[in-house]
Tab-separated table of C-alpha atoms and ligand atoms in Angstrom:
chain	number	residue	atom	x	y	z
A	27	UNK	CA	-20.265	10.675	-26.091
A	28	UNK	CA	-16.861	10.812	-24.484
A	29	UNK	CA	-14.016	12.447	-26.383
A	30	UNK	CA	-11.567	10.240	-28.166
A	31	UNK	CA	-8.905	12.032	-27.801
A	32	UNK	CA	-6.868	11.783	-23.700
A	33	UNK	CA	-6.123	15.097	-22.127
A	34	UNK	CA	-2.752	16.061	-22.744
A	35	UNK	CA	-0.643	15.204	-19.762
A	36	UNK	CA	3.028	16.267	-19.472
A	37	UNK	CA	5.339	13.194	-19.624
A	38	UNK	CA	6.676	11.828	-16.621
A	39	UNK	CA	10.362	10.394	-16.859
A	40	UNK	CA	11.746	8.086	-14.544
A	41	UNK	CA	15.212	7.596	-13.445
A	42	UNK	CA	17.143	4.843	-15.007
A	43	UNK	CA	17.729	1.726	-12.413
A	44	UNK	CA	20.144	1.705	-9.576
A	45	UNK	CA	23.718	0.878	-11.344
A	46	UNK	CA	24.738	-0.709	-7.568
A	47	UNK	CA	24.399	-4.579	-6.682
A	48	UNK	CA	21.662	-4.076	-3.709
A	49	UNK	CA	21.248	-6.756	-1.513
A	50	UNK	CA	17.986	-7.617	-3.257
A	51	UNK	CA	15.224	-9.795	-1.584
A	52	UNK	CA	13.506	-12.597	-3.787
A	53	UNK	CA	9.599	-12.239	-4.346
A	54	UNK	CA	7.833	-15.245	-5.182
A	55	UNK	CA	6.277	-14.230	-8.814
A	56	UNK	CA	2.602	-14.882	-10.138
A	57	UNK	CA	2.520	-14.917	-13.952
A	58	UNK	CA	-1.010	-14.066	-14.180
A	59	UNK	CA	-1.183	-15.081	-17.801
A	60	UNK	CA	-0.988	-18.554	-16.163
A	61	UNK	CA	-4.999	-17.339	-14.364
A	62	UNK	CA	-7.130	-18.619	-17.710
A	63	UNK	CA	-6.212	-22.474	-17.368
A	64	UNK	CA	-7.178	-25.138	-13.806
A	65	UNK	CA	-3.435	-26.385	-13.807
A	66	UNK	CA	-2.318	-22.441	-13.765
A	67	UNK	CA	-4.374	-21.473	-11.433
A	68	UNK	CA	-3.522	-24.075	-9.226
A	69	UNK	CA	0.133	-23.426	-9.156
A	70	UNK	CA	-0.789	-20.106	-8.548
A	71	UNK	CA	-2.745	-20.961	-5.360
A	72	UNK	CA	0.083	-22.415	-4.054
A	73	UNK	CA	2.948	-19.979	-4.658
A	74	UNK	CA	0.732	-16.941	-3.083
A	75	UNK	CA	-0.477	-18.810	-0.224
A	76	UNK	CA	3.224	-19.862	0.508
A	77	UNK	CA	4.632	-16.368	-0.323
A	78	UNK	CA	1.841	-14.571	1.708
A	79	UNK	CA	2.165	-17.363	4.604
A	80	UNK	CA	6.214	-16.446	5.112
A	81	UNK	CA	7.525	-13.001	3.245
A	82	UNK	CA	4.059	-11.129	3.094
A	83	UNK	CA	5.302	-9.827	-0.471
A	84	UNK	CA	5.138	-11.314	-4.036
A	85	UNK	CA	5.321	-9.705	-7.660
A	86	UNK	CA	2.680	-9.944	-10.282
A	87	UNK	CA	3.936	-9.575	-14.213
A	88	UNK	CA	1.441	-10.050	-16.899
A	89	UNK	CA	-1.381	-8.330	-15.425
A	90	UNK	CA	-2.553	-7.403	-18.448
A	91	UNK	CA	-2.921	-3.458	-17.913
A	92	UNK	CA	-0.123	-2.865	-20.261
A	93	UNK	CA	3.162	-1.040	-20.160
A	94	UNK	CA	1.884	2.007	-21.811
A	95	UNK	CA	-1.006	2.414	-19.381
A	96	UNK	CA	1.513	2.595	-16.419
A	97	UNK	CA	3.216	4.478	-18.037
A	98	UNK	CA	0.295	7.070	-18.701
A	99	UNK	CA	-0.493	6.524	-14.931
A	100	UNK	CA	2.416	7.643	-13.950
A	101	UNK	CA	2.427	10.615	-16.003
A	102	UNK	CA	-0.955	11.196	-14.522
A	103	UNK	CA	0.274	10.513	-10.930
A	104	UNK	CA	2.697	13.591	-11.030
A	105	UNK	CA	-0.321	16.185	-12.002
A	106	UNK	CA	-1.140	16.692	-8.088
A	107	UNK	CA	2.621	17.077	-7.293
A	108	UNK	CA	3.960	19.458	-10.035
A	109	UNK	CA	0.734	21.226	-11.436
A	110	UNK	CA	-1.412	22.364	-8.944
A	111	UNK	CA	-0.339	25.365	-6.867
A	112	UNK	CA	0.771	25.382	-3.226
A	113	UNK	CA	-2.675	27.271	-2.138
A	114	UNK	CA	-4.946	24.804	-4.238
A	115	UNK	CA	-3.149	22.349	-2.314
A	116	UNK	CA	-3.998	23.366	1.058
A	117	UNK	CA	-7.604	23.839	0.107
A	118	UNK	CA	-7.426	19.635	-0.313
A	119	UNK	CA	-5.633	18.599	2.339
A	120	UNK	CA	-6.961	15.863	4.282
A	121	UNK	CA	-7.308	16.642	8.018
A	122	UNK	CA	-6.615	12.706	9.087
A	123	UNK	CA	-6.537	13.261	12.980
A	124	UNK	CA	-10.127	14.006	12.656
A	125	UNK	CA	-11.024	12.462	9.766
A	126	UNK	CA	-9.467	8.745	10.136
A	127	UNK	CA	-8.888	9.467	6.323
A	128	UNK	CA	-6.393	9.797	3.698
A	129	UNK	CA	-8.239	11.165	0.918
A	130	UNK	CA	-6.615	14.419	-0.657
A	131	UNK	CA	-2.983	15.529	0.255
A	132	UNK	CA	-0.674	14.530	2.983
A	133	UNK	CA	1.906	17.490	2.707
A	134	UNK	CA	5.609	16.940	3.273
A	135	UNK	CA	7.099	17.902	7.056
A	136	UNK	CA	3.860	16.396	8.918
A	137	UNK	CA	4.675	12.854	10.145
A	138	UNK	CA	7.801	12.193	12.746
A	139	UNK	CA	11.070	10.218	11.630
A	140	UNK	CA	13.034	10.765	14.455
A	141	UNK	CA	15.345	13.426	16.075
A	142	UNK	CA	13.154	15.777	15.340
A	143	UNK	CA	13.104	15.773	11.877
A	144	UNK	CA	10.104	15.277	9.797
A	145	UNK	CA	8.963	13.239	6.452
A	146	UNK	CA	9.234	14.882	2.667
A	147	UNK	CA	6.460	12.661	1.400
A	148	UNK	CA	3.793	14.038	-0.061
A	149	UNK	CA	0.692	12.177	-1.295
A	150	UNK	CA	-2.659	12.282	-3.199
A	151	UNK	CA	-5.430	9.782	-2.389
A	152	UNK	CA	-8.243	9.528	-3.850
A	153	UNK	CA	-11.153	7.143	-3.034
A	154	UNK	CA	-12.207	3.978	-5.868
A	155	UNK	CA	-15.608	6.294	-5.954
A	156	UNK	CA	-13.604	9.373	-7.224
A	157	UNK	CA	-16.655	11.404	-7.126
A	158	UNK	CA	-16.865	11.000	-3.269
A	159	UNK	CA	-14.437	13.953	-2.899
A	160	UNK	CA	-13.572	16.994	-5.723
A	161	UNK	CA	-10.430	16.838	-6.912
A	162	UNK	CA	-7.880	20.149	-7.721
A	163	UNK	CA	-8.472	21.642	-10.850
A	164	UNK	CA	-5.419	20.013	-13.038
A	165	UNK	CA	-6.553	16.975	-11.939
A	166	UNK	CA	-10.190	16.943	-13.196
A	167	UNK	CA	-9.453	15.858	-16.663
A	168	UNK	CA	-8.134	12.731	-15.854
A	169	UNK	CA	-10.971	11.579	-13.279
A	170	UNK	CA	-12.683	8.760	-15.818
A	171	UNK	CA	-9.170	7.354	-16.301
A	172	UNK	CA	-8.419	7.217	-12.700
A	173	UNK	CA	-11.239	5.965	-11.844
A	174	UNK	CA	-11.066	3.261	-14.476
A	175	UNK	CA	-7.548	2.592	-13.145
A	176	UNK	CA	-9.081	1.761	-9.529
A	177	UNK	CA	-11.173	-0.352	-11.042
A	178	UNK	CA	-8.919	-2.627	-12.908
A	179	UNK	CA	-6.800	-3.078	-9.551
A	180	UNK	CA	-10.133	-3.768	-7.643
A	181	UNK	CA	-11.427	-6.525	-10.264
A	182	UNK	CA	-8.667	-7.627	-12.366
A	183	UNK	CA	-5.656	-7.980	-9.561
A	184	UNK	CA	-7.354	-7.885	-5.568
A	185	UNK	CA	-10.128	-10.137	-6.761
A	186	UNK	CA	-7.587	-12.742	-8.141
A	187	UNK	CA	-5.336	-12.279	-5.459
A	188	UNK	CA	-8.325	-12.735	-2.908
A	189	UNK	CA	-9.261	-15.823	-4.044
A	190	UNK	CA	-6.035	-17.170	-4.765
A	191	UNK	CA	-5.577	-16.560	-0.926
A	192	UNK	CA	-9.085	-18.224	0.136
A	193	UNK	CA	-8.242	-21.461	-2.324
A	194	UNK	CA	-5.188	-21.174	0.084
A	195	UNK	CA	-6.927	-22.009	2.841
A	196	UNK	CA	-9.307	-24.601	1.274
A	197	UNK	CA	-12.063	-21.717	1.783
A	198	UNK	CA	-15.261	-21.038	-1.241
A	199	UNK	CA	-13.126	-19.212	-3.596
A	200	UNK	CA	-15.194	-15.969	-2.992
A	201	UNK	CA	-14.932	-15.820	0.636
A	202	UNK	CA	-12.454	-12.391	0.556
A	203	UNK	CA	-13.945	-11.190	-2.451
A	204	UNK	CA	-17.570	-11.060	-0.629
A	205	UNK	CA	-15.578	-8.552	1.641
A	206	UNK	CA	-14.989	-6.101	-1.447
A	207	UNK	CA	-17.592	-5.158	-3.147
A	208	UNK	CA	-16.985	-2.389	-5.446
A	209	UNK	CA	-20.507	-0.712	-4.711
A	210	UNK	CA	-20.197	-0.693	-0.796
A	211	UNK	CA	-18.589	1.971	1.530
A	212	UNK	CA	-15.074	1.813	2.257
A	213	UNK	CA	-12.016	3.355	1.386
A	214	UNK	CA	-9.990	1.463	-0.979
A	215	UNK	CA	-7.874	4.157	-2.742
A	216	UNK	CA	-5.530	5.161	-5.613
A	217	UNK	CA	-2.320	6.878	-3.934
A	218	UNK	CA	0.313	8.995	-5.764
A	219	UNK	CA	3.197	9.656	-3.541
A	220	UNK	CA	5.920	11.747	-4.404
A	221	UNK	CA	9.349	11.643	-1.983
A	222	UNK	CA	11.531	14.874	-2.041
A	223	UNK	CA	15.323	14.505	-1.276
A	224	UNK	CA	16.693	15.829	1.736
A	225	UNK	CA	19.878	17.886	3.564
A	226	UNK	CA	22.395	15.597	4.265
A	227	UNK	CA	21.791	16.136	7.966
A	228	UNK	CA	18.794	15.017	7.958
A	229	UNK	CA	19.711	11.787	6.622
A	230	UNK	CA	22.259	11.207	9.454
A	231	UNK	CA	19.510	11.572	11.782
A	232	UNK	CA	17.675	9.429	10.509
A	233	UNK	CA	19.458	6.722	9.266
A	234	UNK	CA	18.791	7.485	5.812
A	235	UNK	CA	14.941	6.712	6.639
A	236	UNK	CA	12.310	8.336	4.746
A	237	UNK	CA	9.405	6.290	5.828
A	238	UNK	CA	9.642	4.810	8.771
A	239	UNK	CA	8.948	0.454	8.984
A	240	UNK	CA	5.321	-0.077	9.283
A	241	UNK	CA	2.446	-2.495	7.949
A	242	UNK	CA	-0.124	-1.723	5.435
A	243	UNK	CA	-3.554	-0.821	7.209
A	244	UNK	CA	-5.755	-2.717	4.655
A	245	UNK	CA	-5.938	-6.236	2.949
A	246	UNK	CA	-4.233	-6.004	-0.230
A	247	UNK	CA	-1.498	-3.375	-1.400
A	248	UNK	CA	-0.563	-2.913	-5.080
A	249	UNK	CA	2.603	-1.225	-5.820
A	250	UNK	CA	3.440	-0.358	-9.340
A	251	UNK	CA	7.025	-1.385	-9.545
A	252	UNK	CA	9.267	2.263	-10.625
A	253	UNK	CA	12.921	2.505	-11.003
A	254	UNK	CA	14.312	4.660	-8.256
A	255	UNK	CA	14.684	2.740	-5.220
A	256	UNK	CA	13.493	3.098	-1.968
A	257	UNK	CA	10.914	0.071	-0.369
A	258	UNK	CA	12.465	-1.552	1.756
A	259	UNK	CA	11.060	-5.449	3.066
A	260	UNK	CA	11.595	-7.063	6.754
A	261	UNK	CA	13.252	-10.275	6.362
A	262	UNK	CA	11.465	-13.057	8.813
A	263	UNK	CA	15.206	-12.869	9.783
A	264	UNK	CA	15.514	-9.244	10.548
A	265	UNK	CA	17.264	-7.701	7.602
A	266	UNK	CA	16.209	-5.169	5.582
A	267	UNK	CA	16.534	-6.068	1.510
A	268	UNK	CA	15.811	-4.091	-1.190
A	269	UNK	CA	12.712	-4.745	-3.597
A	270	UNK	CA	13.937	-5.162	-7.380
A	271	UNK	CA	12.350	-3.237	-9.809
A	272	UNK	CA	10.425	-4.975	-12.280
A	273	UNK	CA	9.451	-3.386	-16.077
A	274	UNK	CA	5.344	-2.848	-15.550
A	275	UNK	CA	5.417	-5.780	-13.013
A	276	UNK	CA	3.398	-5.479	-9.314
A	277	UNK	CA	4.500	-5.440	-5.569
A	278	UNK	CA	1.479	-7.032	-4.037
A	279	UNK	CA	1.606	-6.826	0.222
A	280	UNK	CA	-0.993	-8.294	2.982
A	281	UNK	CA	-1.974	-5.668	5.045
A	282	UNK	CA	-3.267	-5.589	8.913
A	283	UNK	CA	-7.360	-6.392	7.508
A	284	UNK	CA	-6.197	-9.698	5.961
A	285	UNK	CA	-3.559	-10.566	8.730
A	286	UNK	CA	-6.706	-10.093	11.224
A	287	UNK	CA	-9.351	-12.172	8.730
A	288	UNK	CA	-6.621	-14.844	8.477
A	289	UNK	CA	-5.682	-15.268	12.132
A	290	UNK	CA	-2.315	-14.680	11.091
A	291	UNK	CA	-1.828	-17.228	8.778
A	292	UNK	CA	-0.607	-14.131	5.853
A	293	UNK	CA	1.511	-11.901	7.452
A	294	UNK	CA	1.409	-8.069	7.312
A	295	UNK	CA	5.196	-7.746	6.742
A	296	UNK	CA	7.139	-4.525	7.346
A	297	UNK	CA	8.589	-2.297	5.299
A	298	UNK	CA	9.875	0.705	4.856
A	299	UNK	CA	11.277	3.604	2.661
A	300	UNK	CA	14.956	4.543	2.653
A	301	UNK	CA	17.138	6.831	0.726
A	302	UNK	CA	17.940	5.734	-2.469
A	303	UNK	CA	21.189	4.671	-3.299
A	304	UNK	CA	24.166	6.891	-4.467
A	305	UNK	CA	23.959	6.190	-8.469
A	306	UNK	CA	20.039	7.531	-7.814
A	307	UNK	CA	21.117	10.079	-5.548
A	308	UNK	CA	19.225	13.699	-5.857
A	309	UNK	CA	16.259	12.031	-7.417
A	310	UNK	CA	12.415	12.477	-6.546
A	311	UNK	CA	10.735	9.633	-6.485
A	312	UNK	CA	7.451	8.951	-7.815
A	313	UNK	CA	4.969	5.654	-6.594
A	314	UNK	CA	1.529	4.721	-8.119
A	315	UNK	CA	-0.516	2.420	-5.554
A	316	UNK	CA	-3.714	0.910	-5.132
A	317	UNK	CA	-4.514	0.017	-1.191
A	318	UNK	CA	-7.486	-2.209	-0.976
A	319	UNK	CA	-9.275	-2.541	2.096
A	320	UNK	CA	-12.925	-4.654	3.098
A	321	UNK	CA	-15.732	-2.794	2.930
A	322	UNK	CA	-16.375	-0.568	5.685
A	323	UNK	CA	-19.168	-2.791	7.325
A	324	UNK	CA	-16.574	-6.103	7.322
A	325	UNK	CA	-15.991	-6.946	11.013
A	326	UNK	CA	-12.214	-7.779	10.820
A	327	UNK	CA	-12.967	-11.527	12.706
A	328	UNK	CA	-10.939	-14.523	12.389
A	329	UNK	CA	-12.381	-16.516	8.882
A	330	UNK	CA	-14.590	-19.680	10.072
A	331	UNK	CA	-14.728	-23.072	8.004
A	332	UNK	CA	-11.037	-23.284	7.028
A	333	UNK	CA	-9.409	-26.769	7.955
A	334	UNK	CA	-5.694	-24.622	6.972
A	335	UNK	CA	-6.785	-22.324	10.290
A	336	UNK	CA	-8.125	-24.853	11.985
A	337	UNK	CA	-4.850	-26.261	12.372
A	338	UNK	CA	-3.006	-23.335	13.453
A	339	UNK	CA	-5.401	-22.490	16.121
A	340	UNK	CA	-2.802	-23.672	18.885
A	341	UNK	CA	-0.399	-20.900	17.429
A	342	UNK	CA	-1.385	-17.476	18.894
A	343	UNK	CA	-0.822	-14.914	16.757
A	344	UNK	CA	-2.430	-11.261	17.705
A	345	UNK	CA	-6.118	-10.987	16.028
A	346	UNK	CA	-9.775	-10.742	17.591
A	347	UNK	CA	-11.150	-14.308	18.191
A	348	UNK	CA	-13.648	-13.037	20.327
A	349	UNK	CA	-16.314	-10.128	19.664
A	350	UNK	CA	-16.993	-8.597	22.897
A	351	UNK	CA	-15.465	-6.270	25.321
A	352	UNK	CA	-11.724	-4.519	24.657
A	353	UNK	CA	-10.617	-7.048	22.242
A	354	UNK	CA	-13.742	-7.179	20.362
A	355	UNK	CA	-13.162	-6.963	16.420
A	356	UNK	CA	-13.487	-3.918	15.244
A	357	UNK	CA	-14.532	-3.173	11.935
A	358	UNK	CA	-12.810	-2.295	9.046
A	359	UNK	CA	-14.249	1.006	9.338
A	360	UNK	CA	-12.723	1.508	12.771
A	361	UNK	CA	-9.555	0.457	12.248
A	362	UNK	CA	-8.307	2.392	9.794
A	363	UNK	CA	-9.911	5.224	11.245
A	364	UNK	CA	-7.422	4.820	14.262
A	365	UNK	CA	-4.717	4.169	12.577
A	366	UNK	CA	-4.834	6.700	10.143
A	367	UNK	CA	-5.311	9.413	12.767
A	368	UNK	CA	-2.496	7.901	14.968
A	369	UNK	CA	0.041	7.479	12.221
A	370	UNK	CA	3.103	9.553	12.647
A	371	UNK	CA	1.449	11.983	14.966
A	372	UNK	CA	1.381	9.611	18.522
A	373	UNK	CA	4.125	9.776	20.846
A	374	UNK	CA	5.453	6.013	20.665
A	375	UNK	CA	7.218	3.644	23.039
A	376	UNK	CA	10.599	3.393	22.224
A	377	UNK	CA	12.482	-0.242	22.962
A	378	UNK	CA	15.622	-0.697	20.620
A	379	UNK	CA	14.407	0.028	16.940
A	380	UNK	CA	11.174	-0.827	17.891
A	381	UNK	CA	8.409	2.025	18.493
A	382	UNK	CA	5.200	0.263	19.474
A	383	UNK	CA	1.080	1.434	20.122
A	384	UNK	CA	-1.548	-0.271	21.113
A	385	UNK	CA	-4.967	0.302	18.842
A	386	UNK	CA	-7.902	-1.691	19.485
A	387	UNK	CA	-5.954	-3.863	21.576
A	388	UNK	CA	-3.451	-4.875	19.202
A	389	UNK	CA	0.262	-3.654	19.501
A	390	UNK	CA	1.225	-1.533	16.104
A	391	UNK	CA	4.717	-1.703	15.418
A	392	UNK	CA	7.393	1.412	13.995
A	393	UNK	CA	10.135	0.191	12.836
A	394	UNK	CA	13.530	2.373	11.805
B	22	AKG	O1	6.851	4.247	-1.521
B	22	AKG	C1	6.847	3.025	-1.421
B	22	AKG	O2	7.496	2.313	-2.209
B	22	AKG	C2	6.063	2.332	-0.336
B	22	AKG	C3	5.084	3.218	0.364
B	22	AKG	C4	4.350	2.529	1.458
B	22	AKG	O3	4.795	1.565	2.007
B	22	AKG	C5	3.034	3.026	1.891
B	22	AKG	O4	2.623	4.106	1.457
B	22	AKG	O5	2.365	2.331	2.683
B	23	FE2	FE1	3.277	0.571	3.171
């Protein structure tokens, strides 16, 4: 029988908010608790399709994994960073140019910013199977909690949010869903990522950047909303604006997979990760994610049957209508294979503040 009692874990305490006024940017929000009735659900529909049709972001609150379990998370989602010794580490690194995968560490100084200087992000992924990989020792403990964790963001928020975007384009509710099944291959994953601060001339050369602008790889991102901040959202204008944090709400973003599935009608925004501001200045900063992606298998084609798409079709937005030669779709397998070995090791094409590469036949955008 499994013990009662948790694993002690050392508490994790997060910066109070910023005390500045940031120019803030204004995320559609889905009250989940409004899920359990038709008329709810409904206005639901509507709000994500519009939010994921324009900004590419919206929050979730009342999700129903509840403050203290974030907040145990959390706690959790420091164990990789501060308690496992620099030569465990390195014996979990994950070796991405060859791999085409995340899973283990991403040390700090590996991907390029710009003038020469080099990222202080380090992360832990770790697949939804967490028993597709071992795990450093500290970490071991808290596997069935993790892995319970990935599960509740697989079935209790990216199922909703899938079919909340396939009701938004009049498609069977379970069309997206079909594309994530919890038992296939693929590589939806729980992320920790931890940002260290840096020497003041590296944030001159880099414009304050700490992640450079870029879209998610996958279908649906899940950001646990923290205090110190950092992300950073596109504007379909051009600015950058600030995301607000939110008390145990969500960040939810469309990633490439779903931009690809919906021939463009959600958008993979941008975004980014910047220095926080001066009242937060000096402070790590600690993220809890879940990045959903299709199963492996899921050839990222253009959805049929929708009357929404249908529409559109005169619109040509970058995505693989046809399934042969260069441009055929690839998989979901394949593409965030390549992108995950290209990312921040590829020598880019600068124009303006742009950085571009071409994978599979579609251009990638960096943004600073
Ligand atoms: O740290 C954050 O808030 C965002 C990180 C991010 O965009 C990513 O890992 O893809
Ligand atoms: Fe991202």
């Amino acid at each position: 029988m499994p013990s009662l009692t948790l694993p002690y874990a050392e508490p994790y305490n997060p910066a109070p908010p910023p005390t500045e006024e940031l120019d803030y940017v204004d995320l559609p929000v889905l009250d989940f608790s409004k899920t359990s009735t038709p008329k709810g659900w409904a206005t639901l529909a509507e709000i994500a399709k519009n939010a994921m049709a324009t900004q590419g972001f919206l929050t979730v609150i009342n999700h129903g994994y509840t403050a203290a379990q974030t907040k145990r998370m959390f706690d959790i989602a420091n164990i990789p960073f501060d308690h496992v010794p620099p030569e465990e580490k390195g014996r979990y690194v994950s070796n991405m140019k060859e791999t085409g995968s995340y899973q283990g560490y991403k040390l700090p100084q590996l991907f390029h910013i710009e003038n020469g200087v080099y990222d202080r992000k380090e992360q832990y992924s770790i697949n939804f199977d967490v028993e597709k990989r071992s795990h450093p020792e500290a970490l071991r403990p808290f596997l069935p909690e993790i892995e319970a964790f990935g599960k509740f963001c697989h079935f209790h928020i990216v199922h909703p949010i899938l079919k909340l975007l396939a009701q938004g384009l009049q498609l069977p509710e379970e069309t997206f869903v079909d594309m994530h099944d919890y038992n296939a291959v693929g590589e939806s994953s729980i992320r920790f990522i931890k940002y260290y601060t840096r020497p003041e001339e590296e944030e001159i050369k880099t414009k304050n950047v700490w992640l450079k602008g870029h879209t998610d790889i996958g279908s649906v991102s899940v950001l646990f909303s923290q205090p110190v901040a950092g992300l950073q959202i596109l504007s379909p204008e051009g600015h950058w604006q600030w995301a607000r944090y939110v008390p145990n709400g969500l960040v939810i973003n469309i990633g490439d997979m779903l931009q690809f599935l919906s021939n463009g009608f959600y958008k993979a925004t941008v975004h980014r990760v910047v220095q926080p501001p001066p009242s937060q200045g000096g402070l790590a900063r600690l993220g809890l994610f879940f990045f959903s992606m299709p199963d492996d298998s899921i050839v990222l084609r253009p959805v049929q049957g929708s009357p929404v798409l249908e529409k559109m079709r005169k619109e040509k937005i970058p995505s693989h209508e046809d399934n042969e030669g260069e441009n055929a779709a690839p998989t979901a397998e394949m593409w965030r294979k390549a992108r995950t070995a290209s990312y921040g090791f590829v020598d880019l094409k600068k124009e303006g503040n742009v950085e571009t590469e071409v994978i599979n036949g579609i251009v990638v955008k960096h943004y600073n």
